[in-house]
Amino acid sequence: MVELAEKPHLLQPDPEKLNRWLQERGQPPFRARQVKKWLFEKRVTGFQEMTDLPRKLRDELADHFELWTTQVVRHQQASDGTEKLLLQLADGGRIECVLLRDGIRRSICISSQVGCAMGCVFCASGLDGVERNLTSGEILEQMLRLQHLLEPEERLSHIVMMGMGEPLANLNQVLDALDEASSSTGLGISARRITISTVGLPEAMDRLTRTVPRYHLAVSLHAPNDALRDQLVPINRRIGIQRVIAAADRYFDASGRRLTFEYVLLADINDRPEHAQQLASLLRGRPALLNVIPYNLVPGLPYRTPLTSAVQRFREILEQAGLVIKFRQRKGDQIAAACGQLRRITPASQKQ
Ligand code: SAH
C-alpha cells in the first residue's frame, strides 16, 4: 500500500489501527466509535470539533494522524445543483469528484485512479494514461469532502464509481472503501445504492461475483460489435464483447441485481440504426437496463454529440425491441462534469 502522508491516514480503513492506538493510551474501546461518528455522521472537518473526546486525546489524535491528505484546488457549482471538486493528492496528483442533486437523490461520483489506463478514445480521463491507483483512504476522503458540501438536512443517498479511473483495475482499494461507505458505522449507504462502473474486465468481474456480489454493476459497452468496440474501447481487443457479457451474466446470477450497460452516443460513430439493432439483439432477453449517455464534449477530441433526431431514431429501435432503456439527462455541463476534464483545464499552479 502507498502511504503518502507522513502520519498515518486515519481514513485508510483498518479497523484495528485506531483501536490499537487508543488501547495503548488506556482509552476505552468506545472512543473509536465516537471518532467515526464524528467523521461520518456529524461531518466534522477536524479533531478539535470532536467535543465529547477529552481535549488531550483530541490533541494526541491530531499529532498522530492525518485526517485529510488532499487539498481542494477548485470547487465549481452549476445552477442545476451539481458541484465538482478538483482535489490535489499529497504527491501532487489530481483527481475529480462530483456531487449531483436530483430530486431527493444526492449522488456522488468518485474516482478510483489518477488517470486511467483503459484508453477509451472519447474519454478525457485516460488521455495521459494512468499515474497510480488511489488508496482506499483517498477514495473515502472524496466521499467525505463531497458530504461536507451538503446542507445539514441533506443526506448522501447514492455512490457511483464513475469518476476517473477503472475501479476494477484497483479492486482491493475500491472494495475496502466501499465496505466503509456501506457499513452502518461508516457512511451507511446501502450496497444497493452503490454502483461500480467498469469497462468490462472479466477476471475482476468474476472476483466480484465470487466475493461481494452486493453492489450494482454497470458495464460500459459503447459498441454492439467487436470491430467498433475495438476502436472505441481499445482494451476490448484483448477481451471481446462476448466475454464481457458472459462475466456480466455470471455477476447477475450471483447478485440477482439487474445489470446496467452504458452506451455513450457518439455522432456518426455508434449511433446508426444498425448499431441500435445489433445492440437490441445482443442484450435481448437479459434483465438489464441500457443507459444511453449523451456525449460530453472533450476539448481537443473530435467526437460530437448526436443530433436529437439521431438520438430519437436510436431510441425508437431499442424501445421497439423491448429493451429497458434510460436516456441519461445531462448534468453539470457548465462545469465540465465529464470526469477528467477539469483536471486538464486547471493550471498546475492554481490553488483555491
Ligand atoms: N472506467 C469505468 C468508469 C469510467 S466513467 C468505466 O469505463 O465504466 C463512467 C462512464 O462515463 C463510462 O461509461 C465512460 O465511458 C463514460 N464517459 C467517459 N467520458 C465521457 C464523456 N466525455 N461523455 C460521456 N460519457 C463519458
CSV table of C-alpha atoms and ligand atoms in Angstrom, one decimal:
chain,number,residue,atom,x,y,z
A,1,MET,CA,0.0,0.0,0.0
A,2,VAL,CA,1.2,3.5,-0.7
A,3,GLU,CA,1.4,5.5,2.5
A,4,LEU,CA,1.7,9.0,1.2
A,5,ALA,CA,1.3,11.2,4.2
A,6,GLU,CA,3.9,11.5,6.8
A,7,LYS,CA,1.5,10.4,9.5
A,8,PRO,CA,-0.9,7.5,9.1
A,9,HIS,CA,-4.1,8.5,7.2
A,10,LEU,CA,-7.0,8.0,9.7
A,11,LEU,CA,-9.4,7.4,6.8
A,12,GLN,CA,-7.4,4.5,5.4
A,13,PRO,CA,-9.7,1.7,6.5
A,14,ASP,CA,-8.0,-0.6,9.1
A,15,PRO,CA,-10.3,-1.3,12.0
A,16,GLU,CA,-7.5,-2.3,14.3
A,17,LYS,CA,-5.3,0.8,13.7
A,18,LEU,CA,-7.3,3.2,15.8
A,19,ASN,CA,-8.4,0.6,18.3
A,20,ARG,CA,-4.8,-0.4,19.0
A,21,TRP,CA,-3.7,3.2,19.3
A,22,LEU,CA,-6.5,4.0,21.7
A,23,GLN,CA,-5.7,0.9,23.7
A,24,GLU,CA,-2.0,1.9,24.1
A,25,ARG,CA,-3.2,5.1,25.6
A,26,GLY,CA,-5.5,3.4,28.0
A,27,GLN,CA,-8.6,4.7,26.3
A,28,PRO,CA,-11.9,2.8,26.4
A,29,PRO,CA,-12.9,1.0,23.1
A,30,PHE,CA,-16.0,3.2,22.5
A,31,ARG,CA,-13.7,6.1,21.7
A,32,ALA,CA,-13.1,4.6,18.2
A,33,ARG,CA,-16.9,4.6,17.6
A,34,GLN,CA,-17.1,8.2,18.8
A,35,VAL,CA,-14.4,9.3,16.3
A,36,LYS,CA,-16.1,7.5,13.4
A,37,LYS,CA,-19.5,9.0,14.3
A,38,TRP,CA,-18.0,12.5,14.2
A,39,LEU,CA,-16.4,11.9,10.8
A,40,PHE,CA,-19.1,10.0,9.0
A,41,GLU,CA,-22.3,11.2,10.6
A,42,LYS,CA,-21.6,14.6,12.1
A,43,ARG,CA,-19.4,15.7,9.2
A,44,VAL,CA,-16.6,17.4,11.2
A,45,THR,CA,-13.5,18.7,9.5
A,46,GLY,CA,-11.1,18.4,12.4
A,47,PHE,CA,-10.3,16.6,15.6
A,48,GLN,CA,-10.9,19.7,17.7
A,49,GLU,CA,-14.6,19.5,16.8
A,50,MET,CA,-14.9,16.1,18.4
A,51,THR,CA,-16.2,17.7,21.6
A,52,ASP,CA,-17.1,14.5,23.5
A,53,LEU,CA,-13.4,13.4,23.5
A,54,PRO,CA,-11.1,14.7,26.2
A,55,ARG,CA,-9.1,17.7,24.9
A,56,LYS,CA,-5.8,15.9,25.4
A,57,LEU,CA,-6.9,13.0,23.3
A,58,ARG,CA,-8.0,15.3,20.5
A,59,ASP,CA,-4.5,16.9,20.5
A,60,GLU,CA,-2.9,13.5,20.5
A,61,LEU,CA,-5.0,12.3,17.6
A,62,ALA,CA,-4.1,15.4,15.6
A,63,ASP,CA,-0.4,14.9,16.4
A,64,HIS,CA,-0.5,11.3,15.4
A,65,PHE,CA,-3.0,11.0,12.5
A,66,GLU,CA,-3.5,12.8,9.2
A,67,LEU,CA,-7.2,13.3,8.7
A,68,TRP,CA,-7.1,14.9,5.2
A,69,THR,CA,-4.5,14.0,2.7
A,70,THR,CA,-6.0,16.1,-0.2
A,71,GLN,CA,-6.4,19.8,-0.8
A,72,VAL,CA,-9.3,21.3,-2.7
A,73,VAL,CA,-7.8,23.0,-5.7
A,74,ARG,CA,-11.1,24.0,-7.3
A,75,HIS,CA,-14.7,23.9,-6.3
A,76,GLN,CA,-17.3,24.5,-9.0
A,77,GLN,CA,-21.0,24.9,-8.7
A,78,ALA,CA,-23.5,24.6,-11.5
A,79,SER,CA,-27.0,26.2,-11.4
A,80,ASP,CA,-28.6,22.7,-11.5
A,81,GLY,CA,-27.1,21.9,-8.1
A,82,THR,CA,-24.1,19.9,-9.4
A,83,GLU,CA,-20.9,20.6,-7.6
A,84,LYS,CA,-17.4,19.4,-8.5
A,85,LEU,CA,-14.2,19.3,-6.6
A,86,LEU,CA,-10.7,19.1,-8.1
A,87,LEU,CA,-8.5,17.6,-5.4
A,88,GLN,CA,-4.8,17.6,-5.1
A,89,LEU,CA,-3.2,14.5,-3.5
A,90,ALA,CA,-0.2,14.5,-1.2
A,91,ASP,CA,2.1,13.6,-4.1
A,92,GLY,CA,0.7,16.3,-6.4
A,93,GLY,CA,-1.6,14.0,-8.4
A,94,ARG,CA,-5.0,15.4,-9.2
A,95,ILE,CA,-8.4,13.8,-9.2
A,96,GLU,CA,-12.0,14.9,-9.6
A,97,CYS,CA,-15.2,14.0,-7.8
A,98,VAL,CA,-18.8,15.3,-8.2
A,99,LEU,CA,-22.0,15.8,-6.2
A,100,LEU,CA,-25.2,15.5,-8.2
A,101,ARG,CA,-28.6,16.7,-6.9
A,102,ASP,CA,-31.6,15.1,-8.5
A,103,GLY,CA,-34.9,15.4,-6.6
A,104,ILE,CA,-34.2,13.9,-3.2
A,105,ARG,CA,-31.2,12.0,-4.5
A,106,ARG,CA,-27.8,13.1,-3.5
A,107,SER,CA,-25.4,11.0,-5.6
A,108,ILE,CA,-21.6,11.3,-5.6
A,109,CYS,CA,-19.3,10.3,-8.4
A,110,ILE,CA,-16.0,9.0,-7.2
A,111,SER,CA,-12.6,8.4,-8.8
A,112,SER,CA,-10.6,5.2,-8.3
A,113,GLN,CA,-7.3,6.1,-10.0
A,114,VAL,CA,-5.2,9.1,-11.0
A,115,GLY,CA,-5.8,9.0,-14.8
A,116,CYS,CA,-6.8,5.7,-16.5
A,117,ALA,CA,-5.0,3.0,-18.4
A,118,MET,CA,-8.0,1.8,-20.5
A,119,GLY,CA,-7.6,4.4,-23.2
A,120,CYS,CA,-11.2,4.8,-24.3
A,121,VAL,CA,-10.8,7.2,-27.2
A,122,PHE,CA,-13.5,9.6,-26.3
A,123,CYS,CA,-12.7,10.0,-22.6
A,124,ALA,CA,-10.7,12.8,-21.0
A,125,SER,CA,-9.5,10.8,-18.0
A,126,GLY,CA,-7.3,8.4,-19.9
A,127,LEU,CA,-5.6,10.9,-22.3
A,128,ASP,CA,-2.4,10.8,-20.4
A,129,GLY,CA,-2.6,7.2,-19.2
A,130,VAL,CA,-2.7,6.2,-15.6
A,131,GLU,CA,-0.4,7.6,-12.8
A,132,ARG,CA,-1.4,5.4,-10.0
A,133,ASN,CA,-4.1,3.7,-8.0
A,134,LEU,CA,-5.8,5.6,-5.3
A,135,THR,CA,-5.6,4.3,-1.7
A,136,SER,CA,-8.9,3.4,-0.1
A,137,GLY,CA,-8.4,6.3,2.3
A,138,GLU,CA,-8.2,8.7,-0.7
A,139,ILE,CA,-11.3,7.1,-2.2
A,140,LEU,CA,-13.2,7.6,1.1
A,141,GLU,CA,-11.8,11.1,1.5
A,142,GLN,CA,-13.5,12.1,-1.7
A,143,MET,CA,-16.8,10.9,-0.3
A,144,LEU,CA,-16.4,12.9,2.9
A,145,ARG,CA,-15.3,16.0,1.1
A,146,LEU,CA,-18.4,15.9,-1.0
A,147,GLN,CA,-20.6,15.1,2.0
A,148,HIS,CA,-19.2,18.4,3.5
A,149,LEU,CA,-20.8,20.3,0.6
A,150,LEU,CA,-24.3,19.2,1.7
A,151,GLU,CA,-26.7,21.3,3.8
A,152,PRO,CA,-27.3,19.8,7.2
A,153,GLU,CA,-30.7,18.4,6.2
A,154,GLU,CA,-29.3,16.7,3.1
A,155,ARG,CA,-28.0,13.2,3.1
A,156,LEU,CA,-25.9,11.3,0.7
A,157,SER,CA,-28.0,8.6,-1.0
A,158,HIS,CA,-26.1,7.1,-3.9
A,159,ILE,CA,-22.4,6.4,-4.8
A,160,VAL,CA,-21.3,5.8,-8.3
A,161,MET,CA,-17.7,4.7,-9.0
A,162,MET,CA,-17.8,6.6,-12.3
A,163,GLY,CA,-15.1,9.2,-11.8
A,164,MET,CA,-11.6,8.9,-13.2
A,165,GLY,CA,-10.0,5.5,-13.5
A,166,GLU,CA,-11.1,1.9,-13.8
A,167,PRO,CA,-12.4,0.7,-10.5
A,168,LEU,CA,-11.8,-3.0,-11.3
A,169,ALA,CA,-8.2,-2.3,-12.0
A,170,ASN,CA,-7.9,-1.1,-8.4
A,171,LEU,CA,-10.4,-3.5,-6.9
A,172,ASN,CA,-8.9,-4.1,-3.4
A,173,GLN,CA,-8.7,-0.4,-2.5
A,174,VAL,CA,-12.2,0.2,-4.0
A,175,LEU,CA,-13.7,-2.6,-2.1
A,176,ASP,CA,-12.2,-1.5,1.2
A,177,ALA,CA,-13.5,2.0,0.7
A,178,LEU,CA,-17.0,0.7,-0.3
A,179,ASP,CA,-17.0,-1.6,2.8
A,180,GLU,CA,-16.7,1.5,4.9
A,181,ALA,CA,-19.2,3.5,2.8
A,182,SER,CA,-21.8,0.8,3.1
A,183,SER,CA,-21.2,0.0,6.8
A,184,SER,CA,-23.6,1.2,9.4
A,185,THR,CA,-20.7,2.6,11.3
A,186,GLY,CA,-19.4,4.3,8.2
A,187,LEU,CA,-21.5,6.3,5.7
A,188,GLY,CA,-24.3,3.8,6.0
A,189,ILE,CA,-25.2,3.9,2.3
A,190,SER,CA,-26.9,0.6,1.3
A,191,ALA,CA,-24.9,-1.5,-1.2
A,192,ARG,CA,-28.0,-1.4,-3.5
A,193,ARG,CA,-27.3,2.3,-3.9
A,194,ILE,CA,-23.7,1.8,-4.8
A,195,THR,CA,-22.7,1.3,-8.4
A,196,ILE,CA,-19.4,0.1,-9.7
A,197,SER,CA,-18.9,1.1,-13.3
A,198,THR,CA,-16.4,-0.9,-15.4
A,199,VAL,CA,-15.0,-1.0,-18.9
A,200,GLY,CA,-15.6,-4.8,-18.5
A,201,LEU,CA,-12.6,-6.7,-17.1
A,202,PRO,CA,-13.9,-10.3,-16.9
A,203,GLU,CA,-11.4,-11.7,-14.4
A,204,ALA,CA,-12.0,-8.8,-11.9
A,205,MET,CA,-15.8,-9.1,-12.6
A,206,ASP,CA,-15.6,-12.8,-11.7
A,207,ARG,CA,-13.7,-11.9,-8.5
A,208,LEU,CA,-16.6,-9.6,-7.5
A,209,THR,CA,-19.0,-12.4,-8.4
A,210,ARG,CA,-17.2,-14.8,-6.1
A,211,THR,CA,-16.6,-12.4,-3.2
A,212,VAL,CA,-19.0,-9.5,-2.9
A,213,PRO,CA,-21.9,-9.6,-5.3
A,214,ARG,CA,-23.6,-6.9,-3.3
A,215,TYR,CA,-23.1,-3.8,-5.5
A,216,HIS,CA,-24.9,-2.7,-8.6
A,217,LEU,CA,-22.7,-3.3,-11.6
A,218,ALA,CA,-22.6,-1.1,-14.7
A,219,VAL,CA,-20.7,-2.2,-17.8
A,220,SER,CA,-19.5,0.4,-20.3
A,221,LEU,CA,-20.3,-1.2,-23.6
A,222,HIS,CA,-20.4,1.7,-26.1
A,223,ALA,CA,-20.5,-0.5,-29.2
A,224,PRO,CA,-22.6,-3.5,-30.2
A,225,ASN,CA,-19.8,-5.4,-32.1
A,226,ASP,CA,-16.1,-6.1,-31.6
A,227,ALA,CA,-14.9,-4.2,-34.7
A,228,LEU,CA,-16.3,-1.0,-33.4
A,229,ARG,CA,-15.6,-1.7,-29.7
A,230,ASP,CA,-12.0,-2.4,-30.5
A,231,GLN,CA,-11.7,1.1,-31.9
A,232,LEU,CA,-13.6,2.9,-29.1
A,233,VAL,CA,-12.5,0.9,-26.1
A,234,PRO,CA,-9.0,-0.4,-27.0
A,235,ILE,CA,-8.8,-2.8,-24.1
A,236,ASN,CA,-11.6,-4.8,-25.9
A,237,ARG,CA,-9.0,-6.1,-28.4
A,238,ARG,CA,-7.7,-8.4,-25.6
A,239,ILE,CA,-11.1,-9.3,-24.3
A,240,GLY,CA,-14.0,-9.2,-26.7
A,241,ILE,CA,-17.7,-8.4,-26.1
A,242,GLN,CA,-18.9,-11.9,-25.6
A,243,ARG,CA,-16.5,-12.5,-22.6
A,244,VAL,CA,-17.6,-9.2,-21.1
A,245,ILE,CA,-21.3,-10.1,-21.4
A,246,ALA,CA,-20.7,-13.6,-20.1
A,247,ALA,CA,-19.0,-12.2,-17.0
A,248,ALA,CA,-21.8,-9.7,-16.5
A,249,ASP,CA,-24.3,-12.6,-16.7
A,250,ARG,CA,-22.4,-14.5,-14.0
A,251,TYR,CA,-22.5,-11.4,-11.8
A,252,PHE,CA,-26.2,-11.2,-12.3
A,253,ASP,CA,-26.7,-14.8,-11.4
A,254,ALA,CA,-24.8,-14.3,-8.1
A,255,SER,CA,-26.2,-10.9,-7.2
A,256,GLY,CA,-29.7,-11.0,-8.5
A,257,ARG,CA,-29.3,-7.3,-9.2
A,258,ARG,CA,-30.3,-6.0,-12.6
A,259,LEU,CA,-27.3,-5.1,-14.7
A,260,THR,CA,-26.7,-1.8,-16.3
A,261,PHE,CA,-25.0,-1.4,-19.7
A,262,GLU,CA,-23.7,2.0,-20.5
A,263,TYR,CA,-23.6,3.4,-24.1
A,264,VAL,CA,-22.1,6.8,-24.9
A,265,LEU,CA,-23.7,8.0,-28.1
A,266,LEU,CA,-21.1,9.5,-30.5
A,267,ALA,CA,-22.4,11.2,-33.6
A,268,ASP,CA,-21.9,9.2,-36.8
A,269,ILE,CA,-19.8,6.6,-35.0
A,270,ASN,CA,-22.1,4.3,-32.8
A,271,ASP,CA,-25.5,6.0,-33.3
A,272,ARG,CA,-26.7,4.5,-36.5
A,273,PRO,CA,-29.9,2.3,-36.8
A,274,GLU,CA,-27.8,-0.8,-37.5
A,275,HIS,CA,-26.0,-0.2,-34.2
A,276,ALA,CA,-29.3,0.0,-32.3
A,277,GLN,CA,-30.5,-3.2,-34.0
A,278,GLN,CA,-27.3,-5.1,-33.1
A,279,LEU,CA,-27.4,-3.8,-29.6
A,280,ALA,CA,-31.0,-5.0,-29.3
A,281,SER,CA,-30.1,-8.5,-30.3
A,282,LEU,CA,-27.0,-8.5,-28.1
A,283,LEU,CA,-29.0,-7.6,-25.0
A,284,ARG,CA,-32.4,-9.1,-25.7
A,285,GLY,CA,-33.7,-11.4,-23.0
A,286,ARG,CA,-31.4,-10.1,-20.4
A,287,PRO,CA,-32.7,-8.4,-17.2
A,288,ALA,CA,-30.7,-5.4,-18.0
A,289,LEU,CA,-31.0,-1.7,-18.2
A,290,LEU,CA,-29.4,0.2,-21.1
A,291,ASN,CA,-28.2,3.6,-20.0
A,292,VAL,CA,-27.6,5.8,-23.0
A,293,ILE,CA,-25.4,8.7,-22.2
A,294,PRO,CA,-25.2,11.8,-24.3
A,295,TYR,CA,-21.5,12.6,-25.0
A,296,ASN,CA,-20.0,15.4,-23.1
A,297,LEU,CA,-17.6,17.2,-25.4
A,298,VAL,CA,-14.0,17.0,-24.6
A,299,PRO,CA,-11.9,19.9,-26.0
A,300,GLY,CA,-9.3,18.6,-28.4
A,301,LEU,CA,-11.2,15.4,-29.2
A,302,PRO,CA,-13.1,15.0,-32.5
A,303,TYR,CA,-16.2,13.4,-31.1
A,304,ARG,CA,-19.6,15.0,-31.2
A,305,THR,CA,-23.0,14.6,-29.6
A,306,PRO,CA,-25.6,13.3,-32.0
A,307,LEU,CA,-28.5,15.4,-33.2
A,308,THR,CA,-31.8,15.0,-31.4
A,309,SER,CA,-33.2,13.3,-34.5
A,310,ALA,CA,-30.5,10.6,-34.4
A,311,VAL,CA,-31.0,10.1,-30.7
A,312,GLN,CA,-34.7,9.7,-31.2
A,313,ARG,CA,-34.2,7.2,-34.0
A,314,PHE,CA,-31.8,5.2,-31.9
A,315,ARG,CA,-34.2,5.2,-29.0
A,316,GLU,CA,-37.2,4.1,-31.0
A,317,ILE,CA,-35.4,1.0,-32.4
A,318,LEU,CA,-34.4,-0.1,-28.9
A,319,GLU,CA,-37.8,0.6,-27.5
A,320,GLN,CA,-39.5,-1.4,-30.2
A,321,ALA,CA,-37.2,-4.3,-29.4
A,322,GLY,CA,-38.5,-4.2,-25.8
A,323,LEU,CA,-35.3,-3.2,-24.1
A,324,VAL,CA,-35.4,-1.3,-20.8
A,325,ILE,CA,-33.6,2.0,-21.6
A,326,LYS,CA,-32.8,5.2,-19.8
A,327,PHE,CA,-31.5,8.2,-21.6
A,328,ARG,CA,-29.4,9.9,-19.0
A,329,GLN,CA,-30.0,13.5,-18.5
A,330,ARG,CA,-27.1,15.8,-18.9
A,331,LYS,CA,-26.0,17.4,-15.6
A,332,GLY,CA,-23.2,19.7,-14.8
A,333,ASP,CA,-22.4,20.7,-18.4
A,334,GLN,CA,-21.4,24.2,-17.3
A,335,ILE,CA,-18.7,22.8,-15.0
A,336,ALA,CA,-17.1,20.2,-17.3
A,337,ALA,CA,-18.6,17.4,-15.3
A,338,ALA,CA,-17.4,14.7,-17.6
A,339,CYS,CA,-14.7,13.4,-15.3
A,340,GLY,CA,-11.1,14.1,-16.2
A,341,GLN,CA,-11.9,17.4,-17.9
A,342,LEU,CA,-11.5,19.9,-15.0
A,343,ARG,CA,-8.0,18.5,-14.2
A,344,ARG,CA,-6.9,19.2,-17.8
A,345,ILE,CA,-8.0,22.8,-17.9
A,346,THR,CA,-6.7,23.8,-14.4
A,347,PRO,CA,-3.1,25.0,-14.4
A,348,ALA,CA,-0.8,23.1,-12.1
A,349,SER,CA,-0.1,26.2,-10.1
A,350,GLN,CA,-3.7,27.0,-9.3
A,351,LYS,CA,-4.9,26.8,-5.8
A,352,GLN,CA,-8.3,27.7,-4.5
B,1,SAH,N1,-13.7,3.0,-16.1
B,1,SAH,C1,-15.1,2.9,-15.7
B,1,SAH,C2,-15.6,4.2,-15.1
B,1,SAH,C3,-15.5,5.3,-16.1
B,1,SAH,S1,-16.5,6.7,-16.1
B,1,SAH,C4,-15.9,2.6,-17.0
B,1,SAH,O1,-15.4,2.5,-18.1
B,1,SAH,O2,-17.1,2.3,-16.8
B,1,SAH,C5,-18.2,6.3,-16.3
B,1,SAH,C6,-18.8,6.3,-17.7
B,1,SAH,O3,-18.6,7.6,-18.4
B,1,SAH,C7,-18.2,5.3,-18.7
B,1,SAH,O4,-19.2,4.6,-19.3
B,1,SAH,C8,-17.4,6.2,-19.6
B,1,SAH,O5,-17.2,5.6,-20.8
B,1,SAH,C9,-18.3,7.4,-19.7
B,1,SAH,N2,-17.6,8.6,-20.3
B,1,SAH,C10,-16.3,8.9,-20.3
B,1,SAH,N3,-16.1,10.1,-21.0
B,1,SAH,C11,-17.3,10.5,-21.3
B,1,SAH,C12,-17.7,11.7,-22.0
B,1,SAH,N4,-16.9,12.6,-22.4
B,1,SAH,N5,-19.1,11.9,-22.1
B,1,SAH,C13,-20.0,11.0,-21.7
B,1,SAH,N6,-19.6,9.8,-21.0
B,1,SAH,C14,-18.3,9.6,-20.9
